Coordinates of C-alpha atoms in Angstrom, one line a residue:
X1 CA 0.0 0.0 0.0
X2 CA 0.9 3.5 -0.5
X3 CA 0.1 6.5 1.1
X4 CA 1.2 10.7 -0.3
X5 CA 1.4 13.1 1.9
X6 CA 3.1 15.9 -0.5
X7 CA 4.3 16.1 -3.9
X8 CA 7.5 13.6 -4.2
X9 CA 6.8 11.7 -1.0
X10 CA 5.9 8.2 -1.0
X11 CA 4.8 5.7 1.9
X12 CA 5.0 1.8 1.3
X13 CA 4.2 -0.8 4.0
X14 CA 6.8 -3.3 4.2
X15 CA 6.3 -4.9 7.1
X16 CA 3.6 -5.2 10.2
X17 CA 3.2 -1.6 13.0
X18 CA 5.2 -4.7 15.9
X19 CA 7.9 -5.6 13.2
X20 CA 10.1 -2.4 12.6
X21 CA 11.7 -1.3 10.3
X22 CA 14.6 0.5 11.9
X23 CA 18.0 0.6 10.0
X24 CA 18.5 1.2 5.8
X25 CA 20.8 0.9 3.6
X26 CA 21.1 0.9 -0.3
X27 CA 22.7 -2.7 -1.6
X28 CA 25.2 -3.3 -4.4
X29 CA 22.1 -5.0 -5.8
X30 CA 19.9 -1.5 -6.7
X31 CA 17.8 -2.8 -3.8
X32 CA 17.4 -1.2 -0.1
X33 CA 18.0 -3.6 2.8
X34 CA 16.5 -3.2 5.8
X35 CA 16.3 -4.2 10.0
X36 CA 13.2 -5.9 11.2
X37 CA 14.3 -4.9 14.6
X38 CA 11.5 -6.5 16.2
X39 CA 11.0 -9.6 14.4
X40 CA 14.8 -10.1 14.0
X41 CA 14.8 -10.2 9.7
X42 CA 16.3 -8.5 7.4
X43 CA 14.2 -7.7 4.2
X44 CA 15.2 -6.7 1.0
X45 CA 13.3 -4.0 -1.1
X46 CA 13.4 -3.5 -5.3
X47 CA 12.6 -0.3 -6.5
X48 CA 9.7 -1.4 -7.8
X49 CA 8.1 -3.0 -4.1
X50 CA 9.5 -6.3 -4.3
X51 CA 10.2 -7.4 -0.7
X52 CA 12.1 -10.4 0.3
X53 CA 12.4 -11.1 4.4
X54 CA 15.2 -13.5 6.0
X55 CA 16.0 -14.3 9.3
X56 CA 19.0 -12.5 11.0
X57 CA 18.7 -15.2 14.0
X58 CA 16.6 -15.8 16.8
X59 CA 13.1 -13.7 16.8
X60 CA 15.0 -11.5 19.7
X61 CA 18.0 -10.9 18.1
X62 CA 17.4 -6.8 17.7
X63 CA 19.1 -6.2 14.3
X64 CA 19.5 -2.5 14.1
X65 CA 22.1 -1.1 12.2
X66 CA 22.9 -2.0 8.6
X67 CA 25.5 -1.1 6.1
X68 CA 26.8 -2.5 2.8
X69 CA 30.3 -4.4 3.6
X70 CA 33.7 -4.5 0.9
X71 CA 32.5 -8.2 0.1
X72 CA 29.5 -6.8 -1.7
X73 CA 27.4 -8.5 1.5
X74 CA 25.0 -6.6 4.0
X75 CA 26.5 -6.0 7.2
X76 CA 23.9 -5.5 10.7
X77 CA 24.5 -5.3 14.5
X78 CA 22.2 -7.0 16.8
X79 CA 21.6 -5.8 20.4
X80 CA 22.4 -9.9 21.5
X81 CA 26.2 -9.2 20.8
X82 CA 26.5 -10.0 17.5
X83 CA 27.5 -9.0 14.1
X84 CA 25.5 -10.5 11.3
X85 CA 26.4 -10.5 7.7
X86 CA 24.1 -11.3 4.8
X87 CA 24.9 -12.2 1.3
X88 CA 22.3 -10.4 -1.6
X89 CA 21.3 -14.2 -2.1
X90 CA 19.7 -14.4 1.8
X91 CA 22.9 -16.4 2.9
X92 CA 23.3 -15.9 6.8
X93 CA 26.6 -15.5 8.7
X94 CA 26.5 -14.3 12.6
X95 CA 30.3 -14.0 14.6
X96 CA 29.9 -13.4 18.3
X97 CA 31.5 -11.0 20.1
X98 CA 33.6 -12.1 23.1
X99 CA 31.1 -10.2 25.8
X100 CA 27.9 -10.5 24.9
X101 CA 26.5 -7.9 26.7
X102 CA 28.2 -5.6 24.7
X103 CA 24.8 -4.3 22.5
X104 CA 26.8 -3.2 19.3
X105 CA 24.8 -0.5 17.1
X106 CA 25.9 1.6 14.4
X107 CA 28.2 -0.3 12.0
X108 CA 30.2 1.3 8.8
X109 CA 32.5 -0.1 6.4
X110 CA 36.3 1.4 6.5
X111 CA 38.9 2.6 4.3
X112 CA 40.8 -0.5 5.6
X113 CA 38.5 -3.3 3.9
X114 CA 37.0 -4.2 7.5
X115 CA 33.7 -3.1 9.2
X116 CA 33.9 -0.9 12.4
X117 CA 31.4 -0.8 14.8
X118 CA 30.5 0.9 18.5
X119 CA 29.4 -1.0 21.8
X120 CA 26.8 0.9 23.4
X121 CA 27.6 -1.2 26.5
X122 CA 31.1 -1.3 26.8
X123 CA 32.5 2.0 25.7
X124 CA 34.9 0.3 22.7
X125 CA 35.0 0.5 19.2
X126 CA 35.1 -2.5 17.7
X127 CA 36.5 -3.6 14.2
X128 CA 35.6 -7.0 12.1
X129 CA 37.1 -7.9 8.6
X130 CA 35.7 -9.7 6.2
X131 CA 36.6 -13.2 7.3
X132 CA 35.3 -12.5 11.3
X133 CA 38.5 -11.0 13.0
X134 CA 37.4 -9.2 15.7
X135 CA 39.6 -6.5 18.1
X136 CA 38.4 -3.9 20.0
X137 CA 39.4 -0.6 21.1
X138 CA 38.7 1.2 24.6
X139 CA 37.7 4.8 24.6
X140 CA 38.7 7.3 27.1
X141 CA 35.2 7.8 28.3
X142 CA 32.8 5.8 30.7
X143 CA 29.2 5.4 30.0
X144 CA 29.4 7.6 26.9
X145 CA 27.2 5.1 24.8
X146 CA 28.8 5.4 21.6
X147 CA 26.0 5.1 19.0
X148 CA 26.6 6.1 14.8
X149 CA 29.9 5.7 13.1
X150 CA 31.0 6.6 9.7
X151 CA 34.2 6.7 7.6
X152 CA 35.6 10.5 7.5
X153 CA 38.3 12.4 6.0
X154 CA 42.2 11.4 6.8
X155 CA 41.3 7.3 6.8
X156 CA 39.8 7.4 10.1
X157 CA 36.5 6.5 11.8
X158 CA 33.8 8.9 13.1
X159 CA 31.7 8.4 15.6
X160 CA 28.8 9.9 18.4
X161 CA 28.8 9.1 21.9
X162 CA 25.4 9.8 22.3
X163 CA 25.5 10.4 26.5
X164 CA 29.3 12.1 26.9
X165 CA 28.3 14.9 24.5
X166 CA 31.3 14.1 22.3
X167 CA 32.4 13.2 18.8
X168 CA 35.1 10.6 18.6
X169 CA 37.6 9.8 16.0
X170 CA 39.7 6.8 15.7
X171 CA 42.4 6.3 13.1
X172 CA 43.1 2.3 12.0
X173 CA 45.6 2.2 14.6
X174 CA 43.1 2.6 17.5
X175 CA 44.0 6.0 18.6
X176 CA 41.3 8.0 19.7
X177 CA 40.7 11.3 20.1
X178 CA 37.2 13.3 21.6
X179 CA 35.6 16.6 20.8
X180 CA 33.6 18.1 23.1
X181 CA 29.9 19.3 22.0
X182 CA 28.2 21.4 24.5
X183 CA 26.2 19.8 27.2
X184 CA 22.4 18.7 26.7
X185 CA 23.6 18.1 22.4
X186 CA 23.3 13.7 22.7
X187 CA 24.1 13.3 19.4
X188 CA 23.0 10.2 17.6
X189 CA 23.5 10.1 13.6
X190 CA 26.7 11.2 11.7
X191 CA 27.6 11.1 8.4
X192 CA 30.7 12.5 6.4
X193 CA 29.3 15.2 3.7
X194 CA 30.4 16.4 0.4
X195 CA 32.1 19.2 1.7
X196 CA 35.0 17.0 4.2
X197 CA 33.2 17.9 7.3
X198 CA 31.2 15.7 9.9
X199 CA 27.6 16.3 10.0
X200 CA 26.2 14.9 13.0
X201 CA 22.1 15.3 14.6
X202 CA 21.7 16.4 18.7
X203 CA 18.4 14.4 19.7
X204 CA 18.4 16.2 23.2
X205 CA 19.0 19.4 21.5
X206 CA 16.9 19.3 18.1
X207 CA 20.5 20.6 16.0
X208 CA 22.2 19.7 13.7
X209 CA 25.4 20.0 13.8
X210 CA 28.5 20.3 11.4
X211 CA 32.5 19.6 12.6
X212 CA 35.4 20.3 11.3
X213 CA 38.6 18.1 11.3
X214 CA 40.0 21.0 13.2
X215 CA 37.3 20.9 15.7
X216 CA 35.7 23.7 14.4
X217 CA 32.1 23.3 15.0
X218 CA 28.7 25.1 13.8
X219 CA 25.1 24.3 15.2
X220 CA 21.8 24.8 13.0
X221 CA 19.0 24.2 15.4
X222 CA 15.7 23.0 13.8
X223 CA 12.2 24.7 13.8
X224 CA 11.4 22.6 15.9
X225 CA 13.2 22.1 19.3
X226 CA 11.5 18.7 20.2
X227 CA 12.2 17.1 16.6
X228 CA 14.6 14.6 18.4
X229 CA 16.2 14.3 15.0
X230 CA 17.9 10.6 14.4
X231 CA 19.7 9.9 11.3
X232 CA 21.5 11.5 8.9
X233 CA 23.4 10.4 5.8
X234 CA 25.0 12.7 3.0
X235 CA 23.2 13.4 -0.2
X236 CA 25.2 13.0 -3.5
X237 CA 24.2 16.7 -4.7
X238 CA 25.2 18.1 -1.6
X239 CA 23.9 18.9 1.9
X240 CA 22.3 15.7 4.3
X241 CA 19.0 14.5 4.5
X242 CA 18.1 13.5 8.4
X243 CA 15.2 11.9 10.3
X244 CA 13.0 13.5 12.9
X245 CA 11.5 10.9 15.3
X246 CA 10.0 13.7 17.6
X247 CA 8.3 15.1 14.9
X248 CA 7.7 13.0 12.2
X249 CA 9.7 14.5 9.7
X250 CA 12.6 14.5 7.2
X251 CA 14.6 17.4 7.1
X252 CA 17.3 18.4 4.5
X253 CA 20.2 21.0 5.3
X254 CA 22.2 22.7 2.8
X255 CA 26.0 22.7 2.8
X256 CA 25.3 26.5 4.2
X257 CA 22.8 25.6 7.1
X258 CA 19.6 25.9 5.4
X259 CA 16.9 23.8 6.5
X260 CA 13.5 22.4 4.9
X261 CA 11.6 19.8 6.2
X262 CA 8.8 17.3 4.7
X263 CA 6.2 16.0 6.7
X264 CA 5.5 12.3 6.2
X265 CA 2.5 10.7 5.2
X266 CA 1.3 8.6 8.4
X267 CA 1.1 10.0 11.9
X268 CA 3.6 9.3 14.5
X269 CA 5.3 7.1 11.9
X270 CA 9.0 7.0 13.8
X271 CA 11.7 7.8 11.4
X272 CA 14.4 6.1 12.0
X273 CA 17.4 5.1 9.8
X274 CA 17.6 6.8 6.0
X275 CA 19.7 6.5 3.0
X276 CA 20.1 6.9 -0.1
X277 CA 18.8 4.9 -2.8
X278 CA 20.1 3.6 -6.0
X279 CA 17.7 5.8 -7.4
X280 CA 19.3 8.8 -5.8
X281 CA 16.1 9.3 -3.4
X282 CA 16.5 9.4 0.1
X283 CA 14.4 6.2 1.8
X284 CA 13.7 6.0 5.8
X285 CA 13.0 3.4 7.6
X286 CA 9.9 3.8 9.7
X287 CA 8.9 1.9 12.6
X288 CA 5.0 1.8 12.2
X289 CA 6.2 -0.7 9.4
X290 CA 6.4 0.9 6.3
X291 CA 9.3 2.9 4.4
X292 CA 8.8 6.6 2.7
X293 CA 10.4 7.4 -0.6
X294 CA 11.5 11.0 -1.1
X295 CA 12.7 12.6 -4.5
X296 CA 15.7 13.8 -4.5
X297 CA 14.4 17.1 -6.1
X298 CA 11.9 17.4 -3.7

């Protein structure tokens, strides 16, 4: 089914309102792939509606994050301490992590041919190659609750830690450094734009927020101060698209700062993760069940 709520928006259910979907990501396969975070699948969506689901393991498995890997394979985190990784062709591969409290979440392939991923639960970054090595890195923070990660400029990693009101960056050797965001900011989603700087969204806060490797750092708070804005990835043209969970948005800011926002079609809907499609349209992934197509000339 499909549902408009403005010119260049589209709404397609996927999945049922107890199901997800949380996490997207755009395939080497012109198909999105997303996290069934609540019936623990992963589905696969063709332009055209075609939907596939697969099992990422148990029912309670919480996949969340998902990313496209070197291999040309899908690579998730699940909230049970592990990393799954699933072929185009539905083929399932899950490696363990050695504590499995450890609640990995946002996942990104590097400039190293490995994946890197954050521990929510155990303050450490944590880096897989293809084949299922696994090390891990300890950051010089306690309970910061490291959340998003992205490749950025200079070959290193990028990442939010969501409760310590900091941006971290690791190079491949493990070192890490912090920068400080002021207090009450949380920030979630980040993403690497066009331009070489990080672009990152505040969910306590309602910013967006734009750092430089220098530390340099600009704010752009949003219209509206409850937005609780989630995700944000880099548009090809320019500027980021980002999710509004709060308030049921998707916003899109300007290399400059400049903001417009697009309501979406259902009600309460929860944005969550968003990409970009093969078809150069931003697609999030939204809760209730369904995902919402939006042009990206809109």
């Amino acid at each position: 089914m499909q549902k408009t709520a403005q010119p260049g928006i589209r709404e397609f259910a996927v999945a049922g309102p107890d199901e997800g979907p949380y996490g997207i990501a755009a395939g080497p396969d012109d198909a999105l792939w997303l996290t069934f975070a609540h019936s623990g699948e992963i589905a696969r969506l063709t332009l055209d509606g075609q939907l596939s689901r697969y099992s990422a393991g148990s029912a309670s498995c919480r996949p969340t994050v998902i990313t496209r890997g070197p291999d040309g394979a899908l690579w998730f985190t699940r909230t049970d301490g592990r990393i799954g990784r699933i072929t185009t062709g539905g083929e399932l591969t899950e490696f363990a992590l050695p504590d499995p409290a450890a609640s990995p979440f946002g996942i990104c392939a590097g400039p190293d041919g490995a994946l890197w991923f954050t521990e929510m639960s155990t303050d450490r970054i944590g880096r897989i190659t293809v084949d299922g090595d696994i090390a891990h890195f300890a950051l010089p923070a306690a309970g910061a609750f490291p959340s998003f990660i992205t490749p950025g400029p200079g070959g290193a990693l990028w990442f939010t830690l969501n409760q310590a009101d900091a941006i971290g960056r690791i190079d491949l050797d493990g070192e890490v450094a912090l920068h400080s965001l002021p207090d009450g900011t949380a920030p979630v989603g980040i993403t690497c734009g066009s331009d070489g700087a990080l672009w990152f969204v505040g969910i306590a806060a309602g910013k967006v927020g734009r750092l430089e490797v220098d530390g340099a750092l600009r704010e752009f708070p949003l219209p509206d101060p409850g937005a609780k804005p989630h995700a944000i990835t880099a548009a090809p043209t320019g500027g980021c698209w980002f999710t509004q969970w709060g308030g049921n948005r998707v916003g899109r800011i300007s290399p400059d700062g400049h903001i417009v926002e697009h309501d979406l079609p259902t009600p309460d809907s929860e944005p969550h993760g968003i990409a970009i499609g093969p078809d150069g349209a931003a697609w999030t992934a939204l809760e209730i069940g369904s995902v919402a197509r939006i042009a990206h000339d809109h």
